[in-house]
Coordinates of N, CA and C in Angstrom, one line a residue:
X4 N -29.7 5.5 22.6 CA -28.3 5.5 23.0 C -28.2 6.4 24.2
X5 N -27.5 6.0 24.8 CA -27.2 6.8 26.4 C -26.2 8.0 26.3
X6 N -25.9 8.5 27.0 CA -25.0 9.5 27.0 C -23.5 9.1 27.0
X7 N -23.7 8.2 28.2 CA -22.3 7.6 28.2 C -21.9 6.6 26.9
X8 N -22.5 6.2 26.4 CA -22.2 5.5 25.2 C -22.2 6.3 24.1
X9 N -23.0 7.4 23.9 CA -22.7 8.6 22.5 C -20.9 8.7 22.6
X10 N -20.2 9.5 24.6 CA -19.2 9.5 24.7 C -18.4 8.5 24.2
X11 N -18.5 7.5 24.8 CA -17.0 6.6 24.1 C -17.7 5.7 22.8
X12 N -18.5 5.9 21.9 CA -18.7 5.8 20.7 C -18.0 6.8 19.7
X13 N -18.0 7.7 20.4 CA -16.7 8.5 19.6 C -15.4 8.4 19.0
X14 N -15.1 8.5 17.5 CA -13.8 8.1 16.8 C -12.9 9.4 16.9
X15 N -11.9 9.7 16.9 CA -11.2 10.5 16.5 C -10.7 10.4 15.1
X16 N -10.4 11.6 14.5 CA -10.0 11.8 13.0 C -8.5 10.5 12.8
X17 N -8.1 10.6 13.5 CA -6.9 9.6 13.3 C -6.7 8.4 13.5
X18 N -7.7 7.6 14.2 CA -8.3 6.4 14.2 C -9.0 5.7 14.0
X19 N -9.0 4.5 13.2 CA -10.2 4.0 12.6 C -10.7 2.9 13.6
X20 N -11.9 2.5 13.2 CA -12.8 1.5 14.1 C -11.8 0.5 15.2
X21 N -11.0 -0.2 14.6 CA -10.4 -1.3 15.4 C -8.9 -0.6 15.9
X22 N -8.9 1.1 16.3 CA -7.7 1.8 16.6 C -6.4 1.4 16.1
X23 N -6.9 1.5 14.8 CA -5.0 1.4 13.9 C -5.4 3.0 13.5
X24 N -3.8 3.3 13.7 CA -3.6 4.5 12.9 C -4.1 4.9 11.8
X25 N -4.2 6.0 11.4 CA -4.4 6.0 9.7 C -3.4 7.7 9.9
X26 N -2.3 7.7 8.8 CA -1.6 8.3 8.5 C -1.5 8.8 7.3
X27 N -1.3 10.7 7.2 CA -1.0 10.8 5.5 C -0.6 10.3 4.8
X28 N -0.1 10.7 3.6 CA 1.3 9.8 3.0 C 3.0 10.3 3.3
X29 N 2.9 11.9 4.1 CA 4.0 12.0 4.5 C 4.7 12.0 5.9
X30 N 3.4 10.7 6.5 CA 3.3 10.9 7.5 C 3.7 8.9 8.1
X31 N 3.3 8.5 6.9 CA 3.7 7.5 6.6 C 5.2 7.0 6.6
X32 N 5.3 8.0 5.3 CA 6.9 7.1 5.0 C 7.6 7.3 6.4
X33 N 7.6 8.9 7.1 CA 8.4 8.9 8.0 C 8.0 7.6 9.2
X34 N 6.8 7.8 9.5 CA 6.7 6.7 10.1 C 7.4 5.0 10.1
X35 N 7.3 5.0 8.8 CA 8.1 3.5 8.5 C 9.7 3.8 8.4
X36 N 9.9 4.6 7.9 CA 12.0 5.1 8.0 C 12.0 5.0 9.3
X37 N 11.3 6.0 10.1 CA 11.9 6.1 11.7 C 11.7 4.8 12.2
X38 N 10.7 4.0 12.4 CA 10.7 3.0 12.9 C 11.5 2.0 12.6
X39 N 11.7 1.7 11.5 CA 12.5 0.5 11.0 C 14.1 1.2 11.3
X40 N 14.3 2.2 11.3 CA 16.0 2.9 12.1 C 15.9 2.6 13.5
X41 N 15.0 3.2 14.1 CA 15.3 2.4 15.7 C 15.4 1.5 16.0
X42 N 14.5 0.8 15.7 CA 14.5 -0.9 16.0 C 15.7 -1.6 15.6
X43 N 15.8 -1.1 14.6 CA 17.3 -1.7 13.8 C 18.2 -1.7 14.6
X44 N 18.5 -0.1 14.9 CA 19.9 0.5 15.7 C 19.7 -0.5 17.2
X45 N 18.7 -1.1 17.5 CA 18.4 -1.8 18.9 C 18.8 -3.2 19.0
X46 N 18.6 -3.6 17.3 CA 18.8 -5.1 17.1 C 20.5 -4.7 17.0
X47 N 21.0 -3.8 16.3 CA 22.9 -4.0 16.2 C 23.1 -3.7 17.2
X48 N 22.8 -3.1 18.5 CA 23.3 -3.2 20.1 C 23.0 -3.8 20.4
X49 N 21.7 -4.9 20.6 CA 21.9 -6.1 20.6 C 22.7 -7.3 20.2
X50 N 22.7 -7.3 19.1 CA 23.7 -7.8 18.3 C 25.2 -8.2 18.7
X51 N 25.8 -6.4 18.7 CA 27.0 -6.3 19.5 C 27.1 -6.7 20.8
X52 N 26.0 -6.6 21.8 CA 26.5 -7.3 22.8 C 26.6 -8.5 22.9
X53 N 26.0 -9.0 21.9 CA 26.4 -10.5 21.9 C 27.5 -10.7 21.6
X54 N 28.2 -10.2 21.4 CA 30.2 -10.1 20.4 C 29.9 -9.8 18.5
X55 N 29.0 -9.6 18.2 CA 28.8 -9.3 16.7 C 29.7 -8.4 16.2
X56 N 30.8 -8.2 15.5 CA 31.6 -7.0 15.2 C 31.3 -6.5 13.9
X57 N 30.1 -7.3 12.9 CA 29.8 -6.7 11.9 C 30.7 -6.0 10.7
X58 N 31.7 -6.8 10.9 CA 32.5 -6.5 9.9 C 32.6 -7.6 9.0
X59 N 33.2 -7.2 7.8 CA 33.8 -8.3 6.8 C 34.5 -8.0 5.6
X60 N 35.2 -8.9 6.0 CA 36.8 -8.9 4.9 C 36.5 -9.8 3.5
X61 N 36.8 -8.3 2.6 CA 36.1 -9.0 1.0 C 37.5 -8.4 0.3
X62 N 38.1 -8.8 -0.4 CA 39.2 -8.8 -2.0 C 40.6 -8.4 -0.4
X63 N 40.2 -8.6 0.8 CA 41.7 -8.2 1.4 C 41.2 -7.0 2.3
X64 N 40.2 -6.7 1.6 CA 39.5 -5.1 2.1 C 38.4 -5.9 3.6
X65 N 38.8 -4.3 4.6 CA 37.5 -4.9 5.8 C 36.5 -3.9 5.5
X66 N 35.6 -4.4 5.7 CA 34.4 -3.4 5.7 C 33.6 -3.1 7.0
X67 N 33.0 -2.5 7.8 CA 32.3 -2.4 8.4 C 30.8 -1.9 8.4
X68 N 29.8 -2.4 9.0 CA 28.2 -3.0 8.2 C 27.8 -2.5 9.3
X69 N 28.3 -1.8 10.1 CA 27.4 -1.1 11.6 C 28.3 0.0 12.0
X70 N 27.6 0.9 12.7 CA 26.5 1.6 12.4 C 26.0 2.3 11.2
X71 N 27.0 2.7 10.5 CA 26.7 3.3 8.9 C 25.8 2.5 8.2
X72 N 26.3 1.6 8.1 CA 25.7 0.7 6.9 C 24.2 0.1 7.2
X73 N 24.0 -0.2 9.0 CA 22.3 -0.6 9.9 C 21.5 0.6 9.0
X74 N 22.2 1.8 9.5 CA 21.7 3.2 9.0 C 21.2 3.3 7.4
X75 N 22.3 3.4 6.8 CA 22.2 3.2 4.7 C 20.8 2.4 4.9
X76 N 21.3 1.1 4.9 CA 20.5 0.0 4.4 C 19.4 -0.1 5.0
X77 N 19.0 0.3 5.8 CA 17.5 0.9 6.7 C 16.8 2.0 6.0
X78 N 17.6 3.2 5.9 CA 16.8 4.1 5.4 C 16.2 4.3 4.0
X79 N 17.8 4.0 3.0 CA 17.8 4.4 2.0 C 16.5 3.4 1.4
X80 N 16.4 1.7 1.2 CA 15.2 1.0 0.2 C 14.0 1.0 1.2
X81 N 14.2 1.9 2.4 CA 12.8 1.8 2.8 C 11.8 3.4 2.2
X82 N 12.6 4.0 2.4 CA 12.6 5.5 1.9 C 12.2 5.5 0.9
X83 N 12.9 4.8 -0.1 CA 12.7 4.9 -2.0 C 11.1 4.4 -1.9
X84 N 11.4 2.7 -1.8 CA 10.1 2.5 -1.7 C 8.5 2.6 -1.1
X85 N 8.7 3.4 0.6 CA 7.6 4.1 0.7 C 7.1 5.2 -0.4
X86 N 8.4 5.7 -0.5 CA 8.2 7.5 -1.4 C 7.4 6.8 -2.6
X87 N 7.8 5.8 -3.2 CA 7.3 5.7 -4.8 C 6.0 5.0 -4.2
X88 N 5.4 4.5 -3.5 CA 4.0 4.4 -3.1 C 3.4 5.4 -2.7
X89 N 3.7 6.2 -2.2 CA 3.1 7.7 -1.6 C 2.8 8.1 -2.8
X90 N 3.8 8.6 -3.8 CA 3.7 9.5 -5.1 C 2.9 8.7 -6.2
X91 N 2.5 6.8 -6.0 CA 1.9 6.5 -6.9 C 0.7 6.3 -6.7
X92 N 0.0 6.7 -5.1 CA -1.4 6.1 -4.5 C -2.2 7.1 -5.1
X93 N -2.0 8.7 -5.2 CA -2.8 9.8 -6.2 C -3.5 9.1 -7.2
X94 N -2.8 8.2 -8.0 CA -2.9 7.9 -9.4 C -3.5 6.2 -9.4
X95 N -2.8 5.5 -8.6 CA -3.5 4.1 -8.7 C -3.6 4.0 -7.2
X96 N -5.1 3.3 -7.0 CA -5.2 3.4 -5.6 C -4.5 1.4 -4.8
X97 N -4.7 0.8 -5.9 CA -3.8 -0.6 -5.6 C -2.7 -0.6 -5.4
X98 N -2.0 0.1 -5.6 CA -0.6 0.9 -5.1 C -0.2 0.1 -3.8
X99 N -0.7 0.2 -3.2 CA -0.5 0.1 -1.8 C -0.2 -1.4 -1.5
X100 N -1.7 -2.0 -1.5 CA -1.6 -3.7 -1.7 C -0.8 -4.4 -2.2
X101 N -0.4 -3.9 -3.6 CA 0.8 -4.3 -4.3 C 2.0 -4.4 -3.6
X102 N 2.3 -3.3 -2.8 CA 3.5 -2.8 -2.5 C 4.0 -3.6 -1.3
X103 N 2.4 -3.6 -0.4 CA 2.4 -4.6 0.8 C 3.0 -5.9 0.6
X104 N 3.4 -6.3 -0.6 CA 3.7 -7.7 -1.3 C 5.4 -7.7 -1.3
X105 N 5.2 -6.9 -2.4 CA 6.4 -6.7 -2.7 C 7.7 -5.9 -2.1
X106 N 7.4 -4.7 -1.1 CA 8.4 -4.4 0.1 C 8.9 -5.5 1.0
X107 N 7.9 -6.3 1.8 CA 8.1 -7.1 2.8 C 9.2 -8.4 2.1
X108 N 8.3 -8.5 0.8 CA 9.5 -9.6 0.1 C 10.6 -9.5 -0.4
X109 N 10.4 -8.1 -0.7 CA 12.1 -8.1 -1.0 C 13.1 -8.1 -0.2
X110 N 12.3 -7.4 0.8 CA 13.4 -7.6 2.3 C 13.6 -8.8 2.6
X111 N 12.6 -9.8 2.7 CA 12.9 -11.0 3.2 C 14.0 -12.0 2.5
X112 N 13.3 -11.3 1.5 CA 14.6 -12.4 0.3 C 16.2 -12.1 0.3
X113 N 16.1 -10.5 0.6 CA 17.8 -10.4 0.5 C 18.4 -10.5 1.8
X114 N 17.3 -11.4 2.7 CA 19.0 -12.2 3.8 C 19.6 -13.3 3.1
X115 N 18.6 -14.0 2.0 CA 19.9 -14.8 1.6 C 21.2 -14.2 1.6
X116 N 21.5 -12.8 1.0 CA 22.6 -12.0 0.7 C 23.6 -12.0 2.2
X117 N 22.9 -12.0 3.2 CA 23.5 -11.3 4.3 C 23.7 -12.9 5.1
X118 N 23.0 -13.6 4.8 CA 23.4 -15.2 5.0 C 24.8 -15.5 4.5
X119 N 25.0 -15.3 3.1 CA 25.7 -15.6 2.3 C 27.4 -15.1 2.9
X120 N 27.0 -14.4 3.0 CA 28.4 -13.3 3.7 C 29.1 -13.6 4.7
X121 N 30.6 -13.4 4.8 CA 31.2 -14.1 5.6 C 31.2 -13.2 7.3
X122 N 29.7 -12.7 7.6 CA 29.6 -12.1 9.1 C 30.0 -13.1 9.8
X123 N 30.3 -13.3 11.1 CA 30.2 -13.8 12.2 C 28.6 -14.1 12.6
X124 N 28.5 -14.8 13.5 CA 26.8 -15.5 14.1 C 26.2 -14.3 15.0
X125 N 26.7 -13.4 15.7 CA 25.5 -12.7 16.0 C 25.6 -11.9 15.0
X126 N 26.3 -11.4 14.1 CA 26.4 -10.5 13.2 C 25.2 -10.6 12.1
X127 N 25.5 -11.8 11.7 CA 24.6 -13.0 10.5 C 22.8 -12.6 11.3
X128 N 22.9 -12.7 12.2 CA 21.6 -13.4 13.5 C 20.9 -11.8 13.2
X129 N 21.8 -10.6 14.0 CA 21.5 -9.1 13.8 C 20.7 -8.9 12.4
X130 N 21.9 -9.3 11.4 CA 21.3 -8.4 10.1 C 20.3 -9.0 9.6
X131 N 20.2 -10.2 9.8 CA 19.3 -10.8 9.5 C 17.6 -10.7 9.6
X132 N 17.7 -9.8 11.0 CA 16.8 -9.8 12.0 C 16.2 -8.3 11.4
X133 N 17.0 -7.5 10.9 CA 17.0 -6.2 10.5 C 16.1 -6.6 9.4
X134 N 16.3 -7.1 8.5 CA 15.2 -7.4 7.4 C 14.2 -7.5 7.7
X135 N 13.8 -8.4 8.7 CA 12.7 -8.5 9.1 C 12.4 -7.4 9.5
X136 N 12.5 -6.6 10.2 CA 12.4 -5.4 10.6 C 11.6 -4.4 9.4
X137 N 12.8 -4.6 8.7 CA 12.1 -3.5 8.0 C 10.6 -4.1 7.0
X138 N 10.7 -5.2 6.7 CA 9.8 -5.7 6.3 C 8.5 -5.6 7.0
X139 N 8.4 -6.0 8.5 CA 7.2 -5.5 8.9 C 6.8 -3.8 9.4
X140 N 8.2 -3.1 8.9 CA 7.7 -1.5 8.8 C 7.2 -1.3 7.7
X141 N 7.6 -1.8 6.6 CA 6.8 -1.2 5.3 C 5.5 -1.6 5.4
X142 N 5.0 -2.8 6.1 CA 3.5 -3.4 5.8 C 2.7 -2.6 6.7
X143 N 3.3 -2.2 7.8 CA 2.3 -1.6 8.8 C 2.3 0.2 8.1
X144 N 3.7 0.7 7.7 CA 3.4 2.1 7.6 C 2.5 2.1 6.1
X145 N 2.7 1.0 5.1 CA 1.8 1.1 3.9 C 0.4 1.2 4.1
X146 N 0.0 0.2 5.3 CA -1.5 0.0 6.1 C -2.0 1.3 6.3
X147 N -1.1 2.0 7.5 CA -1.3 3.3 8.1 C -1.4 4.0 6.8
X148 N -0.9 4.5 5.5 CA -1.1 5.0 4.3 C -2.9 4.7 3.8
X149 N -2.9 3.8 3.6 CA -3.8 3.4 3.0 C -4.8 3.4 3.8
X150 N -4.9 3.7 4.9 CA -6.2 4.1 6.1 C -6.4 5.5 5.7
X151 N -5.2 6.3 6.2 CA -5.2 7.9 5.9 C -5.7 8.2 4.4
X152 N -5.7 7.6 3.4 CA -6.0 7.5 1.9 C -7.0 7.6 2.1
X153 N -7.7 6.4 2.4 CA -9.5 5.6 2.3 C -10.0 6.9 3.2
X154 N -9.4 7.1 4.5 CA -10.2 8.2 5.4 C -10.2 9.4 4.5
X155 N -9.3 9.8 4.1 CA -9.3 11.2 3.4 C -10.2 11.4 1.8
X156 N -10.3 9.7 1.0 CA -11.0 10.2 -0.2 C -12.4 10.1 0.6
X157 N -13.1 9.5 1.9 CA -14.5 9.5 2.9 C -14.8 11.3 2.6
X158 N -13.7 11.9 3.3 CA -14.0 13.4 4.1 C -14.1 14.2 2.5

C-alpha cells in the first residue's frame, strides 16, 4: 500500500464504509425531529404559495393545521417514536429494523386521514407530502442509529 492510499483509505469515527452517517441514539432522534421540522415547514410555504390556507371547518368550528399544527404533528409521533427505539435498542437490538417498518408505515397510512379531510388541494397536496417527509426521516435517522449502535458495540 502506498502512502497516498494508506491516506484516503482512512475512515473517520463517524462514517462508515459507503459514507452514511452513523449517529448516537441522541443524536439520532434529534436528527430525525429537526429534519422532518424543516422540510415540513418548506413543504407548508410551499404549499401556501400555492394558495393552500390549511384550514378546516369541522362541527361550525375553523381550525388551522399550519403552522402549529406542521409543527405538533412533525415533532410530537416522530419524537415519541424515535425516543422509544433509542430507549429500546439497549435491550433488543432488532429494535430498529422493526421500527424501520413500522414508523414509515404509519406515516404513510395516515394521509388517508388528511385525504379524507375537507383541506383545499394544495393544502391536501402539502400535508400529504409532510408524511412522506417524515416517513423518510424516521428510516434514515433509525439507519443513522443503528450504524452508531453496530459502530459503538465494534469499539
Amino acid at each position: 500500500m502506498t502512502a497516498a492510499n494508506a491516506e484516503t483509505s482512512t475512515a473517520t469515527p463517524a462514517t462508515t464504509p459507503h459514507n452514511r452517517r452513523a449517529l448516537n441514539r441522541p443524536q439520532a432522534v434529534a436528527f430525525a425531529v429537526v429534519a422532518a421540522l424543516v422540510v415540513n415547514l418548506v413543504v407548508w410555504l410551499v404549499g401556501w404559495a400555492f394558495g393552500g390556507d390549511f384550514t378546516i371547518v369541522a362541527d361550525g368550528k375553523t381550525s388551522d393545521a399550519a403552522p402549529g399544527g406542521v409543527i405538533i404533528f412533525t415533532v410530537v409521533p416522530t419524537l415519541i417514536g424515535m425516543t422509544a427505539a433509542a430507549l429500546l435498542l439497549p435491550y433488543w437490538a432488532g429494535v430498529v429494523r422493526v421500527a424501520q417498518i413500522i414508523g414509515p408505515t404509519l406515516s404513510i397510512l395516515t394521509i388517508g386521514l388528511t385525504i379524507n379531510a375537507p383541506f383545499d388541494g394544495p393544502s391536501t397536496v402539502s400535508l400529504s407530502a409532510m408524511h412522506v417527509v417524515i416517513a423518510i426521516a424516521i428510516y434514515v435517522g433509525l439507519d443513522a442509529m443503528q450504524r452508531g449502535w453496530a459502530a459503538k458495540r465494534r469499539n
